[in-house]
PDB file of C-alpha atoms and ligand atoms in Angstrom:
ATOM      1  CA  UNK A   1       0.000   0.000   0.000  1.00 89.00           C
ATOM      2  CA  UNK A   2       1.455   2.778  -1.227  1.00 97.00           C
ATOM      3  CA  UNK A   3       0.274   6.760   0.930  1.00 98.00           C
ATOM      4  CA  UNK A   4       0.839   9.380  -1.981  1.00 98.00           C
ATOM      5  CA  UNK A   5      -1.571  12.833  -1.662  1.00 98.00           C
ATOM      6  CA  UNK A   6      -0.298  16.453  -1.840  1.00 98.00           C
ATOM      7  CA  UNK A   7      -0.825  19.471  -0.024  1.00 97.00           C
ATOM      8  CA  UNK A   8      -4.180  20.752  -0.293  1.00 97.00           C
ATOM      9  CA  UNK A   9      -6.101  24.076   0.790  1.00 95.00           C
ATOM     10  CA  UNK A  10      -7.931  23.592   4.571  1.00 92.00           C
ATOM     11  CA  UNK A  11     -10.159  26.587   3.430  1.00 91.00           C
ATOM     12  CA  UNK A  12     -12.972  24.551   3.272  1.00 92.00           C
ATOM     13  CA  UNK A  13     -12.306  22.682   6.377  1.00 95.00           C
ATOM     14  CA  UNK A  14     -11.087  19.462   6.965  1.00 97.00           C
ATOM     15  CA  UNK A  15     -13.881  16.813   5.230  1.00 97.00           C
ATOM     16  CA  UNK A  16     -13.834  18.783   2.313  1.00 98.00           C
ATOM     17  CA  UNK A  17     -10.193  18.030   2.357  1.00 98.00           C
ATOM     18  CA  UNK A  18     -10.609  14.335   2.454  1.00 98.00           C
ATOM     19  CA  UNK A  19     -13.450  14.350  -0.985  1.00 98.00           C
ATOM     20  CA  UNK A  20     -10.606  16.176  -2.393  1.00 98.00           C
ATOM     21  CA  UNK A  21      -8.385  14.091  -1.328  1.00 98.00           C
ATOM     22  CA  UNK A  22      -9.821  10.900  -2.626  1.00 98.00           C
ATOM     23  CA  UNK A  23     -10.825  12.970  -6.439  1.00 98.00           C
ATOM     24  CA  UNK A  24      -7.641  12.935  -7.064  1.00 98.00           C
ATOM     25  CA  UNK A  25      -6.690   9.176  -6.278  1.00 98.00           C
ATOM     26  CA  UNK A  26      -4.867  10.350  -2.637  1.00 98.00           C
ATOM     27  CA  UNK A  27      -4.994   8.154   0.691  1.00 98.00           C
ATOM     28  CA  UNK A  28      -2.930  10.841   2.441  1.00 98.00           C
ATOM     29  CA  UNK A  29      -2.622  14.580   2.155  1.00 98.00           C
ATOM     30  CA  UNK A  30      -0.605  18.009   3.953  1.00 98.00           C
ATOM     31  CA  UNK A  31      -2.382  21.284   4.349  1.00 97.00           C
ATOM     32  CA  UNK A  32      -1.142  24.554   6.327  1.00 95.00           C
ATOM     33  CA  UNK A  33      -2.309  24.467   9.604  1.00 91.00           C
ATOM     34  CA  UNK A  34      -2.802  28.672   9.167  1.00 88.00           C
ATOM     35  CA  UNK A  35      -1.894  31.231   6.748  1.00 86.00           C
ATOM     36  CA  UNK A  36       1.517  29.662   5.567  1.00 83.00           C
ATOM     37  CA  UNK A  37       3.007  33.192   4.486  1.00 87.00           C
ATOM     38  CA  UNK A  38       1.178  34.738   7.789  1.00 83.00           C
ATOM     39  CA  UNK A  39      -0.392  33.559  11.067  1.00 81.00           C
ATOM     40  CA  UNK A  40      -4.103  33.228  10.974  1.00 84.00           C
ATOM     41  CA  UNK A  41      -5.766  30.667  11.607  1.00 87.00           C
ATOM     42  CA  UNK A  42      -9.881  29.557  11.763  1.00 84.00           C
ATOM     43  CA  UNK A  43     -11.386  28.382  14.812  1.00 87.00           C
ATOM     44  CA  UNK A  44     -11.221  24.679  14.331  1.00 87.00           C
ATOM     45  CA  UNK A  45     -14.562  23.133  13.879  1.00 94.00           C
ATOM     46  CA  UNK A  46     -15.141  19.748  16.018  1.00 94.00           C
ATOM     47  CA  UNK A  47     -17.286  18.499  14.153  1.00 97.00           C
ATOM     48  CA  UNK A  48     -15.859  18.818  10.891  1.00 97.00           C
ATOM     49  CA  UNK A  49     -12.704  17.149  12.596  1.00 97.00           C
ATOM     50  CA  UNK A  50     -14.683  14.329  14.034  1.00 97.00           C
ATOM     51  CA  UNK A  51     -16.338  13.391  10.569  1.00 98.00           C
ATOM     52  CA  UNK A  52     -12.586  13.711   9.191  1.00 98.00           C
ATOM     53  CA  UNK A  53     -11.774  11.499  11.006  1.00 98.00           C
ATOM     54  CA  UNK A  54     -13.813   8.756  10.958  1.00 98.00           C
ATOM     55  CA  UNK A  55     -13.471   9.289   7.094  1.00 98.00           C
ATOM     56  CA  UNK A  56     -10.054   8.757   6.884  1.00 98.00           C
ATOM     57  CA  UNK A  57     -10.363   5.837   8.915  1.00 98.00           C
ATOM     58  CA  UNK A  58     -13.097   4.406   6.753  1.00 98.00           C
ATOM     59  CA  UNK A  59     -11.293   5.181   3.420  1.00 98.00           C
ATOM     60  CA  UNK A  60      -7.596   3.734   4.509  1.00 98.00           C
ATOM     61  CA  UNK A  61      -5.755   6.681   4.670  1.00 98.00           C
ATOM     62  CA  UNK A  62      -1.951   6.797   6.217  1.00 98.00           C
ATOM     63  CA  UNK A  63      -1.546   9.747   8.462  1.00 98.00           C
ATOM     64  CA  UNK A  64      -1.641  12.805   7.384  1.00 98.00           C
ATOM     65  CA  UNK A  65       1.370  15.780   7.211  1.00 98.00           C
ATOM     66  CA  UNK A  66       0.067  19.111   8.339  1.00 98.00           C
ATOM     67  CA  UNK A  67       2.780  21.809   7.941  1.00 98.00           C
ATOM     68  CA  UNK A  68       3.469  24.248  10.207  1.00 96.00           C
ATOM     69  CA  UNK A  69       3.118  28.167   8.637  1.00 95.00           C
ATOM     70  CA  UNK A  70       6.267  29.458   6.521  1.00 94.00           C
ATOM     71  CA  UNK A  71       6.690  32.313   8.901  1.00 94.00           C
ATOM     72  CA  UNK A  72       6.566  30.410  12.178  1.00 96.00           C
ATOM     73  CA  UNK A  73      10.611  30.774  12.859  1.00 98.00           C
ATOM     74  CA  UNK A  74      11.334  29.472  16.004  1.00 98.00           C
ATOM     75  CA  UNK A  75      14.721  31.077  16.234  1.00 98.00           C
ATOM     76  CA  UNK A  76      14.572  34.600  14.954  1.00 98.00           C
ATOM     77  CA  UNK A  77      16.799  36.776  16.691  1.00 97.00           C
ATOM     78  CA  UNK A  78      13.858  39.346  18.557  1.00 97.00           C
ATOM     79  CA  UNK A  79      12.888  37.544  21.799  1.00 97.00           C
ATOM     80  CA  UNK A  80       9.481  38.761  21.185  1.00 97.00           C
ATOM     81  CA  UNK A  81       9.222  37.576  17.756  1.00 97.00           C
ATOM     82  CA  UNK A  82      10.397  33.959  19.012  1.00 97.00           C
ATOM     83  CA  UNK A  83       8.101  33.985  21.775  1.00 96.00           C
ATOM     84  CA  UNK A  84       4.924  34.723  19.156  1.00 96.00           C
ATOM     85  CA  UNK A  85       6.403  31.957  17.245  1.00 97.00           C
ATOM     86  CA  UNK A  86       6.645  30.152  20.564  1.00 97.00           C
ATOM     87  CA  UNK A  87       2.810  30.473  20.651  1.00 96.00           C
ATOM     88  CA  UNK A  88       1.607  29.959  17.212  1.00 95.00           C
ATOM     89  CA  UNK A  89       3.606  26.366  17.744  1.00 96.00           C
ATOM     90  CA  UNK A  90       1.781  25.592  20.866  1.00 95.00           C
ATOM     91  CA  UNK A  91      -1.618  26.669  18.755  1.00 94.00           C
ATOM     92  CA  UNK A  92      -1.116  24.258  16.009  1.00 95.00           C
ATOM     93  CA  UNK A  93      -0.629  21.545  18.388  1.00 95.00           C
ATOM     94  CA  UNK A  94      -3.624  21.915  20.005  1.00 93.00           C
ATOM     95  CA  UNK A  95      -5.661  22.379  17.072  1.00 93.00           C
ATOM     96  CA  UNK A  96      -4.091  19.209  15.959  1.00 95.00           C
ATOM     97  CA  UNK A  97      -5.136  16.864  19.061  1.00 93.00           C
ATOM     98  CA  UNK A  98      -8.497  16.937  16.979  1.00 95.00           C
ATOM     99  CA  UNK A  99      -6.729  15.081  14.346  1.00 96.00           C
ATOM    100  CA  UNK A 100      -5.285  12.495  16.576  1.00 96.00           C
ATOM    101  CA  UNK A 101      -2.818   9.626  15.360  1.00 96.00           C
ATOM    102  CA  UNK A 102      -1.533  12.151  12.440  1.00 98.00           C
ATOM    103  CA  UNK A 103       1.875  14.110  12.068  1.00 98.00           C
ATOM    104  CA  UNK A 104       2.682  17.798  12.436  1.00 98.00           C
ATOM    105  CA  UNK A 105       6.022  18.684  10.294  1.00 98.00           C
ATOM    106  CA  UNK A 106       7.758  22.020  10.201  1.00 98.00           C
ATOM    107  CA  UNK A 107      10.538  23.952   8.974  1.00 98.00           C
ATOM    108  CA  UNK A 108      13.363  24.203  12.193  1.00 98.00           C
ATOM    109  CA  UNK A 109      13.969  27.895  11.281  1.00 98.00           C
ATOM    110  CA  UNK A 110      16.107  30.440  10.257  1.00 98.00           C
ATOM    111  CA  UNK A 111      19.510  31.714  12.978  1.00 98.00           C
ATOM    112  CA  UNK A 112      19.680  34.577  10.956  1.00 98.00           C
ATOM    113  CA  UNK A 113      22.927  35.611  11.997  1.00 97.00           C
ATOM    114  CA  UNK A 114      23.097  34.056  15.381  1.00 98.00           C
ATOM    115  CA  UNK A 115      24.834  31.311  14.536  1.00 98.00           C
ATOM    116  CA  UNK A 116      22.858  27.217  14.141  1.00 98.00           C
ATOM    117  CA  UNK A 117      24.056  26.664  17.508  1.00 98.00           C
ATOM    118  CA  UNK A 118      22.246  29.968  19.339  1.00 98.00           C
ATOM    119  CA  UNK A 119      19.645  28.702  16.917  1.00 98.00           C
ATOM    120  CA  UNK A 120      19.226  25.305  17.610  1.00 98.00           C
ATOM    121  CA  UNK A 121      18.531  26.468  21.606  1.00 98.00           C
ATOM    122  CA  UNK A 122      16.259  28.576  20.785  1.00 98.00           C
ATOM    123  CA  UNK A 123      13.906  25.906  18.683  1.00 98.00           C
ATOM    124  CA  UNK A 124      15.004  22.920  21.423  1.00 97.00           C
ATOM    125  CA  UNK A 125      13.549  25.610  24.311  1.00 97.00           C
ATOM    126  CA  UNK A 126      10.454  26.512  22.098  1.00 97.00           C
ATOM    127  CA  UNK A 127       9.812  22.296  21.495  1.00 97.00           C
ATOM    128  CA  UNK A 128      10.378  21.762  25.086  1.00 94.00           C
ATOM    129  CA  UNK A 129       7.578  24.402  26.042  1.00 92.00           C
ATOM    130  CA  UNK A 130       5.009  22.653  23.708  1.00 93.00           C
ATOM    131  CA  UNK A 131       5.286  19.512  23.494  1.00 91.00           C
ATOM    132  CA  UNK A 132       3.345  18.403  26.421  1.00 82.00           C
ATOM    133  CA  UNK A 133       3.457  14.965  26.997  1.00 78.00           C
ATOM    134  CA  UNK A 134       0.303  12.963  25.330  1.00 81.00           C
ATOM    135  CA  UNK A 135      -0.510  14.787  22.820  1.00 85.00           C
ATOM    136  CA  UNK A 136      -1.900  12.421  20.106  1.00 91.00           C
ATOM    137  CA  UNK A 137      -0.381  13.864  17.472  1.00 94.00           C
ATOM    138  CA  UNK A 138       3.745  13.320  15.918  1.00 96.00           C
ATOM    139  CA  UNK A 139       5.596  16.591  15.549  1.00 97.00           C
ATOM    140  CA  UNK A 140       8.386  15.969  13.023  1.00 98.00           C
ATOM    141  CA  UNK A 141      11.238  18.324  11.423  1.00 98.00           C
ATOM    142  CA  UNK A 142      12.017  18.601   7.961  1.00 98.00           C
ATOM    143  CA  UNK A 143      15.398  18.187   6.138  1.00 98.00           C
ATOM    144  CA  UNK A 144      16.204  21.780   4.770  1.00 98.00           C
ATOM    145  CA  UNK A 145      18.122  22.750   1.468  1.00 98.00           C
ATOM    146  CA  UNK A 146      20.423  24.995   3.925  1.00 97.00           C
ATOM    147  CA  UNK A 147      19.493  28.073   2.069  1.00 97.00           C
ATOM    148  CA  UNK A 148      20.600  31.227   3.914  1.00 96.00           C
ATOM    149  CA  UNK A 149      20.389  30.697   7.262  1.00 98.00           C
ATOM    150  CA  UNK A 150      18.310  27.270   7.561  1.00 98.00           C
ATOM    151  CA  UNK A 151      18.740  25.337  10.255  1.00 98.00           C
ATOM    152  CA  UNK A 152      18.160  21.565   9.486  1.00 98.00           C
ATOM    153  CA  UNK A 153      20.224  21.357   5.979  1.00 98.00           C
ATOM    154  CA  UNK A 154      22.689  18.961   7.979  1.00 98.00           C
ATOM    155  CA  UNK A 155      21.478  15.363   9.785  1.00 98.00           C
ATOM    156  CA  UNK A 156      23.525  16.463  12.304  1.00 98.00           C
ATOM    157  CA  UNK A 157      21.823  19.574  12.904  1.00 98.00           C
ATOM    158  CA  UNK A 158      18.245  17.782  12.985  1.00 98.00           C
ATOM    159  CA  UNK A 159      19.812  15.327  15.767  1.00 98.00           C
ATOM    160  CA  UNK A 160      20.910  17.844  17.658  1.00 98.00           C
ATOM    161  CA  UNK A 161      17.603  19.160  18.024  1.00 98.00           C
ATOM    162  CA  UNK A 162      15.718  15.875  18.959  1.00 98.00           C
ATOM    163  CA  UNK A 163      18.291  14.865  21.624  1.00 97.00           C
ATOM    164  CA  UNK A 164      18.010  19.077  23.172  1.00 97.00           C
ATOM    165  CA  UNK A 165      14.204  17.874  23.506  1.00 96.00           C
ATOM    166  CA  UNK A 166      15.018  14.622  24.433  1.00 93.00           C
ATOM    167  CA  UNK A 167      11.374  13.823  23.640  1.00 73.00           C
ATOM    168  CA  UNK A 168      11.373  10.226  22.310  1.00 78.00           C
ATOM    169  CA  UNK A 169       8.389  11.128  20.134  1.00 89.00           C
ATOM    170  CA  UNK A 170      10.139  13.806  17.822  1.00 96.00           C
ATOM    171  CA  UNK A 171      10.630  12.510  14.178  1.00 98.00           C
ATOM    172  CA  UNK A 172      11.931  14.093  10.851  1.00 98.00           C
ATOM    173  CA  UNK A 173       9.818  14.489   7.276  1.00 99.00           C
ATOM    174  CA  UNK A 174      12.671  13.989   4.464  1.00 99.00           C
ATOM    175  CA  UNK A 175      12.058  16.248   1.551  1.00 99.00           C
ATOM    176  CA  UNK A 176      13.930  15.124  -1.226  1.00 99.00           C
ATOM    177  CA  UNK A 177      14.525  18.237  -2.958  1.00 98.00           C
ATOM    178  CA  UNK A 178      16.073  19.951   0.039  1.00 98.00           C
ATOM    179  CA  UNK A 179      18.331  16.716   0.819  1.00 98.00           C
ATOM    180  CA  UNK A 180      19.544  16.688  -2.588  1.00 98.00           C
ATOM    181  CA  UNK A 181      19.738  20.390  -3.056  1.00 98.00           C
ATOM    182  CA  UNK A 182      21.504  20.393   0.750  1.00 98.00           C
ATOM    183  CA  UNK A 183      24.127  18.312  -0.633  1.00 98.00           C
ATOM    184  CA  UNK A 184      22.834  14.469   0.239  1.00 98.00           C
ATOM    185  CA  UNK A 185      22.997  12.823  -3.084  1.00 98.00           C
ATOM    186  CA  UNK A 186      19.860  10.585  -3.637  1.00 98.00           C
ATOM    187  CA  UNK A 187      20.182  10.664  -7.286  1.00 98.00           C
ATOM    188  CA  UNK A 188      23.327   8.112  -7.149  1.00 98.00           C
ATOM    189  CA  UNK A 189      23.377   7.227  -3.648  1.00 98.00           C
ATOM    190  CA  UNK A 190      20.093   6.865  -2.349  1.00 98.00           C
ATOM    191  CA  UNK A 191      21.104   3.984   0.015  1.00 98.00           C
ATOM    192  CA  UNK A 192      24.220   6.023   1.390  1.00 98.00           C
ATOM    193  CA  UNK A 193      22.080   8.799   2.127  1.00 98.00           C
ATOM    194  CA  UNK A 194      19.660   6.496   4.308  1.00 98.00           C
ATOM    195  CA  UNK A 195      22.644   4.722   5.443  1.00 98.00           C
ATOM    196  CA  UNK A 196      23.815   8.331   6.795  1.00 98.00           C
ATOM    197  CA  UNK A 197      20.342   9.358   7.964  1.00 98.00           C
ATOM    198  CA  UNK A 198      20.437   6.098   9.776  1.00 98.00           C
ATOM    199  CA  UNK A 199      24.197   6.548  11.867  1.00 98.00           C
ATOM    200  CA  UNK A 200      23.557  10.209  12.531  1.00 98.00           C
ATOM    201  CA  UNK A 201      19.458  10.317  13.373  1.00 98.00           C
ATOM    202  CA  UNK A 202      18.290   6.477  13.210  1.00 98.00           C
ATOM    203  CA  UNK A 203      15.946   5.302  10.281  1.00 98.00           C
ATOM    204  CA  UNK A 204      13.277   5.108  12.752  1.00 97.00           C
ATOM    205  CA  UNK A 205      12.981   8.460  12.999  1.00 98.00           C
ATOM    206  CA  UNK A 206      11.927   9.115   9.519  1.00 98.00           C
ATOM    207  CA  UNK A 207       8.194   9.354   9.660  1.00 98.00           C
ATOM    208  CA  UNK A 208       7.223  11.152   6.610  1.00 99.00           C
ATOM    209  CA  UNK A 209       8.680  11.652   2.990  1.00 99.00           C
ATOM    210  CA  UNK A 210       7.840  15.149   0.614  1.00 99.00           C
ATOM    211  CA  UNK A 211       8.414  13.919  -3.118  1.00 98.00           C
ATOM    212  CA  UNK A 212       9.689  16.825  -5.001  1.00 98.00           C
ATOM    213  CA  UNK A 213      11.947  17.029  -8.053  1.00 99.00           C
ATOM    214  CA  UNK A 214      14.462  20.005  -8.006  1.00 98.00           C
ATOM    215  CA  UNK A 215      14.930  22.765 -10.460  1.00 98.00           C
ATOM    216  CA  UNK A 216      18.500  23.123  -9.780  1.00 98.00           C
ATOM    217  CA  UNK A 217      21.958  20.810  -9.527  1.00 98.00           C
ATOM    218  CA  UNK A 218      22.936  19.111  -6.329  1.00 98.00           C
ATOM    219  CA  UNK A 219      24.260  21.030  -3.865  1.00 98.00           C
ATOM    220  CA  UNK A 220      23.087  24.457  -4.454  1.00 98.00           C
ATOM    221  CA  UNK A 221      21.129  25.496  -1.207  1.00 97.00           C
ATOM    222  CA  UNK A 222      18.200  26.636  -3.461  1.00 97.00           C
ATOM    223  CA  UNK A 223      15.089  25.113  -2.534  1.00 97.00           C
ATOM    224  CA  UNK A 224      13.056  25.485  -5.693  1.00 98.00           C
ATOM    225  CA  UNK A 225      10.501  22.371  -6.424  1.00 98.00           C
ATOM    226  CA  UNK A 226       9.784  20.733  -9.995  1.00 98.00           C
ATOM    227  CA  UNK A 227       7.350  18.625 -11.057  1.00 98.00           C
ATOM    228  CA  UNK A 228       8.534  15.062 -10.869  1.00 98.00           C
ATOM    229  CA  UNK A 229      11.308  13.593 -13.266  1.00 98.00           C
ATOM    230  CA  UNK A 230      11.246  17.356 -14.779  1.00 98.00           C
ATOM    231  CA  UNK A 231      14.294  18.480 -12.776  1.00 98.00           C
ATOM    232  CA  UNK A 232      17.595  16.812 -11.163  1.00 98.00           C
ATOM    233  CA  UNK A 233      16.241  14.215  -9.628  1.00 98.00           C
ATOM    234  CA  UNK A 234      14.940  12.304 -12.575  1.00 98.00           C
ATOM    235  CA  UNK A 235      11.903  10.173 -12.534  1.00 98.00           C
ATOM    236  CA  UNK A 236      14.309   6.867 -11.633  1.00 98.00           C
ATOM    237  CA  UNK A 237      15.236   8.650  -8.329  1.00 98.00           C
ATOM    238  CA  UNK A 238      11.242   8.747  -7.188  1.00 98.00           C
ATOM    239  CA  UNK A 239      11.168   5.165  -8.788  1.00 98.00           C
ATOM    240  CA  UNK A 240      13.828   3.862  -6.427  1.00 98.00           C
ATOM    241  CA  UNK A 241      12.152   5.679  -3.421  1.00 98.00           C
ATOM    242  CA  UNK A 242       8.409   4.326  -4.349  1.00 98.00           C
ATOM    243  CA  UNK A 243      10.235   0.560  -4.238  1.00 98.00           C
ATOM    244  CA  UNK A 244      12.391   0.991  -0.985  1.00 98.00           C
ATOM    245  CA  UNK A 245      11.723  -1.268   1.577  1.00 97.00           C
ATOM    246  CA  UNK A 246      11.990   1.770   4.217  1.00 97.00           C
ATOM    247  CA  UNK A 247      10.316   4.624   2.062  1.00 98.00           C
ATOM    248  CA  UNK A 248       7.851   2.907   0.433  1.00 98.00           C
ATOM    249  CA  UNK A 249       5.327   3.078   3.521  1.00 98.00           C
ATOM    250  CA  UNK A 250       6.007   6.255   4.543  1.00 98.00           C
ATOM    251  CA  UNK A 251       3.345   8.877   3.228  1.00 98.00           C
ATOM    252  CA  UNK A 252       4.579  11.079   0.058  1.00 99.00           C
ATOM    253  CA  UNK A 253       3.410  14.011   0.277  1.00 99.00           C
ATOM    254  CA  UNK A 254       3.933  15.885  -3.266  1.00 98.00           C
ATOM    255  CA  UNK A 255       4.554  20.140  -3.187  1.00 98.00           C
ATOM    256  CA  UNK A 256       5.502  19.917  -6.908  1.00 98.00           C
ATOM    257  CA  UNK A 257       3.995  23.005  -9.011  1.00 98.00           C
ATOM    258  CA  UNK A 258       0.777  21.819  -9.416  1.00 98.00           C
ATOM    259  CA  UNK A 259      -3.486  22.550  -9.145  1.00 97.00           C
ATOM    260  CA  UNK A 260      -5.206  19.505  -8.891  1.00 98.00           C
ATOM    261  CA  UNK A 261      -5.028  17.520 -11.938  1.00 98.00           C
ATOM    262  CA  UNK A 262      -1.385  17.662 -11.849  1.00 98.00           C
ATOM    263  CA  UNK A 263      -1.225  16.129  -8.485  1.00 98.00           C
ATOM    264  CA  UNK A 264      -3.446  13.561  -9.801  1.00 98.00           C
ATOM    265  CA  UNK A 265      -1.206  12.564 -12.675  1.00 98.00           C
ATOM    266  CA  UNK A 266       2.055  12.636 -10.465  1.00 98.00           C
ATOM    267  CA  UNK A 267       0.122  10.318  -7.901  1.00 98.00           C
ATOM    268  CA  UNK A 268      -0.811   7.846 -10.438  1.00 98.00           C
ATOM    269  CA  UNK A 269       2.513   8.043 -11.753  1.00 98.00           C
ATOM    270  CA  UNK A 270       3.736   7.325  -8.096  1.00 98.00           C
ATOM    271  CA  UNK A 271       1.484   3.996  -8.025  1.00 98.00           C
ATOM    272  CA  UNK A 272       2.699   3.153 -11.830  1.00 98.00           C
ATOM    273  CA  UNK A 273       6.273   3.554 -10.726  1.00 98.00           C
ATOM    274  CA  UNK A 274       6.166   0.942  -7.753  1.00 97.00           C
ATOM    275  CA  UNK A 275       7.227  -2.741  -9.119  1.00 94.00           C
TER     276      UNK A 275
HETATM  277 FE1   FE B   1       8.175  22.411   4.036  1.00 58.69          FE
HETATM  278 FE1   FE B   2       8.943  20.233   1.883  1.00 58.69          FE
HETATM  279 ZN1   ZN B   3      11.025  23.375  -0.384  1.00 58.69          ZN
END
């Protein structure tokens, strides 16, 4: 059983999600848990959540990926800003409990000039602050391209944050355009790259995959997605990862250039490509 979806607008609240969801062929799907370029967010809807839910269930879905908003940057250098990032963390998580069983991914942040380590206490403290024990839902990090001042372009980096937590429940989302683009070459060495992931973070920390091809050569710290097999990753590269014994039941979460019939092809393609 292969989970492949994309990221899909929550505008419409969360059932309407999961009829789009299965239009378009998907038994998994992300969506921004607010604004992703701002911080609003809608008053969740219990309801809605509750028929979600038992839809999902009903339908076979894997878990799903929310994404944490853009702008939410843990480790920004104004202790006010961090602290209102602080918050809008704790906020998601919350909202998310009425999603239970489902993961919660976002991007570590940027040091901006504070150097990773400064950085990397500032998202461990933030973490520590929300992640009360029991909630029911899987907050995970995602491997970065390393653009600018990204934290979480280096395994290293991304184990350093878990073990500051020391939560047991914090896991990482692997995108493969920023791994690739971060300088972790999937293209020719897909099993090295796991087989690094694995020393530095363990393989049982990787929860969650986002299938992107890249519009630019590895190792550029760029972070621009292209539809699949269109860019530098080549359609063999999603091939291997569809048939990997690890990846293959992870949920893919596409955030290729798409509307809707797009992410249906690439989906389908997804299914074709598995042996
Ligand atoms: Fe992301
Ligand atoms: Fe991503
Ligand atoms: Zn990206």
């Amino acid at each position: 059983m292969l989970y492949a979806g994309c990221h899909l607008s929550n505008s419409a609240g969360n059932m309407a999600m999961v009829e789009t969801a299965l239009s378009i062929g998907a038994n998994t799907f992300a969506f921004f848990t607010r604004n992703p370029r701002g911080s609003k967010a809608k008053p969740e809807d219990p309801q809605d959540c509750a028929r979600a839910v038992e839809a999902l269930r009903e339908h076979g879905f894997g878990p799903l990926v929310a994404h944490g908003a853009y702008t939410m940057n843990l480790c920004t250098a104004e202790a006010s800003a961090r602290e209102f990032a602080a918050s809008v963390l704790c906020d998601d998580l919350r909202r998310m409990s009425y999603l239970p069983g489902n993961y919660y991914n976002f991007h570590p942040g940027s040091h901006v000039g504070q150097g990773v380590e400064a950085g990397i206490d500032h998202i461990v403290k933030a973490l520590k602050k929300a992640l009360e024990p029991g909630y029911p839902v899987t907050v995970l990090l995602e491997t970065m391209a390393g653009k600018g001042s990204e934290i979480g372009g280096r395994f290293e980096e991304l184990k350093a944050i878990i073990d500051g937590v020391g939560d047991s429940t914090l896991g990482v989302c692997l995108d493969s355009c920023h791994v690739h683009d971060g300088g972790y070459d999937i293209v020719n060495d897909l099993d090295g790259v796991l087989a690094e992931f694995d020393r530095v973070i363990g393989l049982n920390r990787l929860k969650a995959l986002h299938l992107n091809d890249s519009k630019n050569p590895y190792e550029s710290h760029k972070d621009r997605h292209e539809l699949l097999g269109q860019g530098h990753l080549g359609e063999n590269t999603f091939k291997a990862i569809v048939n990997h014994p690890v990846l293959s039941k992870l949920p893919m979460i596409l955030e290729t250039p798409n509307e809707l019939p797009g992410y249906a092809r690439e989906i389908a393609l997804l299914r074709q490509l598995q042996d």
